[in-house]
mmCIF file of C-alpha atoms in Angstrom:
data_model
loop_
_atom_site.group_PDB
_atom_site.id
_atom_site.type_symbol
_atom_site.label_atom_id
_atom_site.label_comp_id
_atom_site.label_asym_id
_atom_site.label_seq_id
_atom_site.Cartn_x
_atom_site.Cartn_y
_atom_site.Cartn_z
ATOM 1 C CA GLY A 1 167.820 40.934 64.106
ATOM 2 C CA ASN A 2 167.142 42.067 67.631
ATOM 3 C CA SER A 3 169.072 40.628 70.551
ATOM 4 C CA VAL A 4 169.456 41.099 74.280
ATOM 5 C CA THR A 5 172.637 40.370 76.204
ATOM 6 C CA GLN A 6 172.782 40.320 79.962
ATOM 7 C CA MET A 7 175.468 39.444 82.454
ATOM 8 C CA GLU A 8 175.826 35.841 83.419
ATOM 9 C CA GLY A 9 175.011 34.697 86.887
ATOM 10 C CA PRO A 10 174.728 33.674 89.490
ATOM 11 C CA VAL A 11 175.267 36.959 91.250
ATOM 12 C CA THR A 12 175.668 36.372 94.982
ATOM 13 C CA LEU A 13 175.246 39.293 97.359
ATOM 14 C CA SER A 14 174.821 39.931 101.039
ATOM 15 C CA GLU A 15 171.663 41.557 102.294
ATOM 16 C CA GLU A 16 171.696 45.380 101.972
ATOM 17 C CA ALA A 17 174.339 45.281 99.223
ATOM 18 C CA PHE A 18 174.001 47.232 95.975
ATOM 19 C CA LEU A 19 172.851 45.260 92.963
ATOM 20 C CA THR A 20 173.585 45.968 89.306
ATOM 21 C CA ILE A 21 172.670 43.670 86.442
ATOM 22 C CA ASN A 22 173.983 44.789 83.081
ATOM 23 C CA CYS A 23 171.830 44.552 79.984
ATOM 24 C CA THR A 24 172.633 45.689 76.461
ATOM 25 C CA TYR A 25 170.600 45.296 73.331
ATOM 26 C CA THR A 26 170.731 45.512 69.575
ATOM 27 C CA ALA A 27 167.596 46.464 67.744
ATOM 28 C CA THR A 28 166.259 48.215 64.711
ATOM 29 C CA GLY A 29 163.950 51.084 65.373
ATOM 30 C CA TYR A 30 162.971 52.101 68.880
ATOM 31 C CA PRO A 31 162.135 49.120 71.049
ATOM 32 C CA SER A 32 160.503 49.201 74.444
ATOM 33 C CA LEU A 33 162.629 47.695 77.197
ATOM 34 C CA PHE A 34 161.606 45.592 80.148
ATOM 35 C CA TRP A 35 162.878 43.802 83.187
ATOM 36 C CA TYR A 36 160.985 40.696 84.247
ATOM 37 C CA VAL A 37 161.546 38.750 87.458
ATOM 38 C CA GLN A 38 160.965 35.062 88.114
ATOM 39 C CA TYR A 39 160.779 33.956 91.730
ATOM 40 C CA PRO A 40 161.495 30.284 92.474
ATOM 41 C CA GLY A 41 158.756 28.010 91.169
ATOM 42 C CA GLU A 42 156.760 30.833 89.619
ATOM 43 C CA GLY A 43 156.146 32.413 86.232
ATOM 44 C CA LEU A 44 157.625 35.688 85.059
ATOM 45 C CA GLN A 45 156.341 38.983 86.382
ATOM 46 C CA LEU A 46 156.886 42.404 84.887
ATOM 47 C CA LEU A 47 159.214 44.359 87.177
ATOM 48 C CA LEU A 48 159.574 47.609 85.255
ATOM 49 C CA LYS A 49 159.581 49.057 81.765
ATOM 50 C CA ALA A 50 160.701 52.023 79.686
ATOM 51 C CA THR A 51 159.273 52.914 76.322
ATOM 52 C CA LYS A 52 161.607 55.625 75.032
ATOM 53 C CA ALA A 53 165.113 56.952 75.393
ATOM 54 C CA ASP A 54 165.998 58.470 78.791
ATOM 55 C CA ASP A 55 162.877 57.009 80.402
ATOM 56 C CA LYS A 56 163.483 55.566 83.851
ATOM 57 C CA GLY A 57 161.436 52.595 84.946
ATOM 58 C CA SER A 58 161.126 51.895 88.659
ATOM 59 C CA ASN A 59 159.344 49.469 90.947
ATOM 60 C CA LYS A 60 159.949 47.885 94.359
ATOM 61 C CA GLY A 61 163.196 49.830 94.780
ATOM 62 C CA PHE A 62 164.561 48.687 91.412
ATOM 63 C CA GLU A 63 165.429 51.184 88.686
ATOM 64 C CA ALA A 64 166.608 51.061 85.090
ATOM 65 C CA THR A 65 167.197 53.863 82.598
ATOM 66 C CA TYR A 66 166.790 53.497 78.836
ATOM 67 C CA ARG A 67 170.152 54.640 77.409
ATOM 68 C CA LYS A 68 169.910 54.830 73.645
ATOM 69 C CA GLU A 69 173.460 56.111 73.206
ATOM 70 C CA THR A 70 174.931 53.035 74.900
ATOM 71 C CA THR A 71 172.021 50.687 73.979
ATOM 72 C CA SER A 72 171.760 49.671 77.608
ATOM 73 C CA PHE A 73 169.095 49.142 80.262
ATOM 74 C CA HIS A 74 170.987 48.199 83.417
ATOM 75 C CA LEU A 75 168.981 47.168 86.479
ATOM 76 C CA GLU A 76 169.940 48.576 89.882
ATOM 77 C CA LYS A 77 168.782 48.349 93.465
ATOM 78 C CA GLY A 78 170.425 50.165 96.317
ATOM 79 C CA SER A 79 169.843 47.667 99.114
ATOM 80 C CA VAL A 80 168.794 44.118 98.323
ATOM 81 C CA GLN A 81 166.846 41.792 100.577
ATOM 82 C CA VAL A 82 166.768 38.012 100.767
ATOM 83 C CA SER A 83 163.332 38.194 99.145
ATOM 84 C CA ASP A 84 164.950 39.661 96.004
ATOM 85 C CA SER A 85 166.556 36.301 95.260
ATOM 86 C CA ALA A 86 165.214 35.420 91.825
ATOM 87 C CA VAL A 87 166.090 35.218 88.153
ATOM 88 C CA TYR A 88 165.966 38.553 86.334
ATOM 89 C CA PHE A 89 165.342 38.802 82.597
ATOM 90 C CA CYS A 90 166.013 41.807 80.418
ATOM 91 C CA ALA A 91 163.774 41.987 77.350
ATOM 92 C CA LEU A 92 162.722 44.158 74.470
ATOM 93 C CA THR A 93 159.739 44.320 72.181
ATOM 94 C CA ASP A 94 159.851 45.010 68.500
ATOM 95 C CA SER A 95 157.481 47.356 66.737
ATOM 96 C CA TRP A 96 154.811 44.643 66.677
ATOM 97 C CA GLY A 97 155.032 43.954 70.375
ATOM 98 C CA LYS A 98 156.808 40.612 70.185
ATOM 99 C CA LEU A 99 159.001 40.129 73.239
ATOM 100 C CA GLN A 100 162.579 38.873 73.100
ATOM 101 C CA PHE A 101 164.439 37.890 76.258
ATOM 102 C CA GLY A 102 167.987 37.773 77.429
ATOM 103 C CA ALA A 103 169.255 34.537 78.978
ATOM 104 C CA GLY A 104 168.438 35.626 82.526
ATOM 105 C CA THR A 105 170.616 36.391 85.542
ATOM 106 C CA GLN A 106 170.174 34.500 88.785
ATOM 107 C CA VAL A 107 170.555 36.636 91.893
ATOM 108 C CA VAL A 108 171.153 35.029 95.274
ATOM 109 C CA VAL A 109 170.958 37.242 98.367
ATOM 110 C CA THR A 110 172.291 35.806 101.609
ATOM 111 C CA PRO A 111 171.389 37.022 105.109
ATOM 112 C CA ASN B 1 141.771 36.980 89.630
ATOM 113 C CA ALA B 2 142.479 38.129 86.090
ATOM 114 C CA GLY B 3 145.428 36.506 84.421
ATOM 115 C CA VAL B 4 146.762 33.615 82.407
ATOM 116 C CA THR B 5 145.879 30.078 83.454
ATOM 117 C CA GLN B 6 147.904 27.071 82.310
ATOM 118 C CA THR B 7 147.097 23.406 82.758
ATOM 119 C CA PRO B 8 148.516 21.029 83.755
ATOM 120 C CA LYS B 9 151.232 22.277 86.118
ATOM 121 C CA PHE B 10 153.278 19.086 85.902
ATOM 122 C CA GLN B 11 153.379 16.244 83.410
ATOM 123 C CA VAL B 12 155.547 13.211 82.745
ATOM 124 C CA LEU B 13 155.351 11.645 79.285
ATOM 125 C CA LYS B 14 156.971 8.657 77.682
ATOM 126 C CA THR B 15 158.836 9.181 74.427
ATOM 127 C CA GLY B 16 156.377 9.111 71.544
ATOM 128 C CA GLN B 17 153.302 10.030 73.574
ATOM 129 C CA SER B 18 151.250 13.072 72.689
ATOM 130 C CA MET B 19 149.700 15.741 74.848
ATOM 131 C CA THR B 20 148.174 19.200 74.723
ATOM 132 C CA LEU B 21 149.058 22.055 77.036
ATOM 133 C CA GLN B 22 146.169 24.378 77.668
ATOM 134 C CA CYS B 23 146.289 28.138 78.171
ATOM 135 C CA ALA B 24 143.494 30.640 78.755
ATOM 136 C CA GLN B 25 143.511 34.382 79.496
ATOM 137 C CA ASP B 26 140.681 36.583 80.703
ATOM 138 C CA MET B 27 142.162 40.008 80.016
ATOM 139 C CA ASN B 28 140.769 40.382 76.493
ATOM 140 C CA HIS B 29 144.311 40.413 75.110
ATOM 141 C CA ASN B 30 144.771 40.052 71.381
ATOM 142 C CA SER B 31 148.097 38.238 71.334
ATOM 143 C CA MET B 32 149.178 35.003 72.935
ATOM 144 C CA TYR B 33 152.504 33.171 73.069
ATOM 145 C CA TRP B 34 154.130 29.906 73.999
ATOM 146 C CA TYR B 35 157.680 29.873 75.344
ATOM 147 C CA ARG B 36 159.960 27.186 76.617
ATOM 148 C CA GLN B 37 162.500 27.833 79.332
ATOM 149 C CA ASP B 38 165.701 25.837 79.541
ATOM 150 C CA PRO B 39 168.662 26.365 81.891
ATOM 151 C CA GLY B 40 171.142 28.927 80.561
ATOM 152 C CA MET B 41 169.017 29.686 77.517
ATOM 153 C CA GLY B 42 166.368 31.986 78.862
ATOM 154 C CA LEU B 43 162.952 31.875 77.249
ATOM 155 C CA ARG B 44 162.620 30.938 73.615
ATOM 156 C CA LEU B 45 159.493 31.579 71.604
ATOM 157 C CA ILE B 46 157.853 28.461 70.172
ATOM 158 C CA TYR B 47 154.724 29.870 68.512
ATOM 159 C CA TYR B 48 152.645 32.963 68.816
ATOM 160 C CA SER B 49 149.244 34.207 67.792
ATOM 161 C CA ALA B 50 149.054 37.913 67.050
ATOM 162 C CA SER B 51 145.269 37.828 66.927
ATOM 163 C CA GLU B 52 142.397 35.381 66.930
ATOM 164 C CA GLY B 53 142.581 33.197 63.852
ATOM 165 C CA THR B 54 146.309 33.618 63.195
ATOM 166 C CA THR B 55 149.349 31.675 64.359
ATOM 167 C CA ASP B 56 153.026 32.020 63.473
ATOM 168 C CA LYS B 57 156.231 30.164 64.171
ATOM 169 C CA GLY B 58 158.694 31.515 66.647
ATOM 170 C CA GLU B 59 162.320 30.613 67.226
ATOM 171 C CA VAL B 60 161.925 26.897 68.057
ATOM 172 C CA PRO B 61 158.687 25.541 66.491
ATOM 173 C CA ASN B 62 159.838 22.068 65.442
ATOM 174 C CA GLY B 63 157.945 19.259 67.144
ATOM 175 C CA TYR B 64 155.031 21.474 68.201
ATOM 176 C CA ASN B 65 151.678 22.591 66.876
ATOM 177 C CA VAL B 66 149.317 25.247 68.196
ATOM 178 C CA SER B 67 145.666 26.156 68.009
ATOM 179 C CA ARG B 68 144.128 29.537 68.739
ATOM 180 C CA LEU B 69 140.721 28.195 69.679
ATOM 181 C CA ASN B 70 139.182 31.616 70.337
ATOM 182 C CA LYS B 71 140.377 34.930 71.717
ATOM 183 C CA ARG B 72 140.833 33.458 75.197
ATOM 184 C CA GLU B 73 142.481 30.122 74.506
ATOM 185 C CA PHE B 74 145.764 29.085 72.910
ATOM 186 C CA SER B 75 146.872 25.456 73.131
ATOM 187 C CA LEU B 76 150.234 23.825 72.438
ATOM 188 C CA ARG B 77 150.386 20.234 71.209
ATOM 189 C CA LEU B 78 153.262 17.794 71.234
ATOM 190 C CA GLU B 79 152.387 15.097 68.716
ATOM 191 C CA SER B 80 155.245 12.711 69.526
ATOM 192 C CA ALA B 81 157.154 13.786 72.596
ATOM 193 C CA ALA B 82 160.948 13.542 72.686
ATOM 194 C CA PRO B 83 163.361 13.852 75.630
ATOM 195 C CA SER B 84 164.645 17.107 74.064
ATOM 196 C CA GLN B 85 161.233 18.594 74.798
ATOM 197 C CA THR B 86 161.752 18.272 78.531
ATOM 198 C CA SER B 87 161.376 21.849 79.658
ATOM 199 C CA VAL B 88 159.221 24.355 81.475
ATOM 200 C CA TYR B 89 156.572 25.810 79.182
ATOM 201 C CA PHE B 90 155.097 29.248 79.691
ATOM 202 C CA CYS B 91 152.079 30.768 78.063
ATOM 203 C CA ALA B 92 151.750 34.550 77.911
ATOM 204 C CA SER B 93 149.384 37.142 76.541
ATOM 205 C CA SER B 94 149.674 40.802 75.661
ATOM 206 C CA ALA B 95 147.548 43.705 74.483
ATOM 207 C CA ASN B 96 149.496 44.313 71.325
ATOM 208 C CA SER B 97 149.948 47.672 69.781
ATOM 209 C CA PRO B 98 151.165 47.955 66.194
ATOM 210 C CA LEU B 99 152.826 51.191 67.233
ATOM 211 C CA GLY B 100 154.974 49.296 69.699
ATOM 212 C CA GLN B 101 153.954 51.285 72.733
ATOM 213 C CA GLY B 102 155.474 48.774 75.059
ATOM 214 C CA TYR B 103 152.653 46.709 76.414
ATOM 215 C CA GLY B 104 154.202 44.056 78.578
ATOM 216 C CA TYR B 105 153.182 40.494 78.815
ATOM 217 C CA THR B 106 151.283 38.575 81.461
ATOM 218 C CA PHE B 107 152.631 35.079 82.039
ATOM 219 C CA GLY B 108 151.084 31.938 83.320
ATOM 220 C CA SER B 109 152.753 29.989 86.107
ATOM 221 C CA GLY B 110 154.168 27.360 83.769
ATOM 222 C CA THR B 111 153.963 23.654 82.971
ATOM 223 C CA ARG B 112 156.923 21.521 83.949
ATOM 224 C CA LEU B 113 157.145 18.721 81.381
ATOM 225 C CA THR B 114 159.449 15.723 81.616
ATOM 226 C CA VAL B 115 159.780 13.290 78.720
ATOM 227 C CA VAL B 116 161.394 9.979 79.616
#
């Protein structure tokens, strides 16, 4: 079956540092890939998505590229802010649109 | 504002009590979902409803029942709550495409449930 594996947290960074969160997947067919973000005390929000190989999703300074050859969808941001402190979830959808999440990675950005 | 509304936001139950978590969406989405979120385990799917009138089990359905009341509403019922059901519950909806075109989900803000 499908699965999503992402790096364990917490990831602790200083403000303006570069952030990378690794995500790899196994899936049959051609899933769509997503990054969701959960700020403290809130529900999940879609951060970005990519629907086919080599697509790059981007939003709020975050980027991720759908790499079919390495089955990866790593999240990056060049300069993080304290407000980026959150839990980040990598996810994929199967051909019927059902979403499957990774375990989540907590990111803590300090001033 | 359009979105997914969950009630209640917080609840404390005694072991053996029952309760229903309510969820409603106003985006005309076909599919709705219930997830639970536990530390270190991410979100796990409890039940989902691909369309009005259908429901299916997800990864962790034991101890729960659901009702897709109409296209807007999808409720989750705990018939006899257990401490293992202490969790944060999220409802979500999506405009499904059978071609898998990548429609993302919209989540509610969650219900934090404690069973003592």
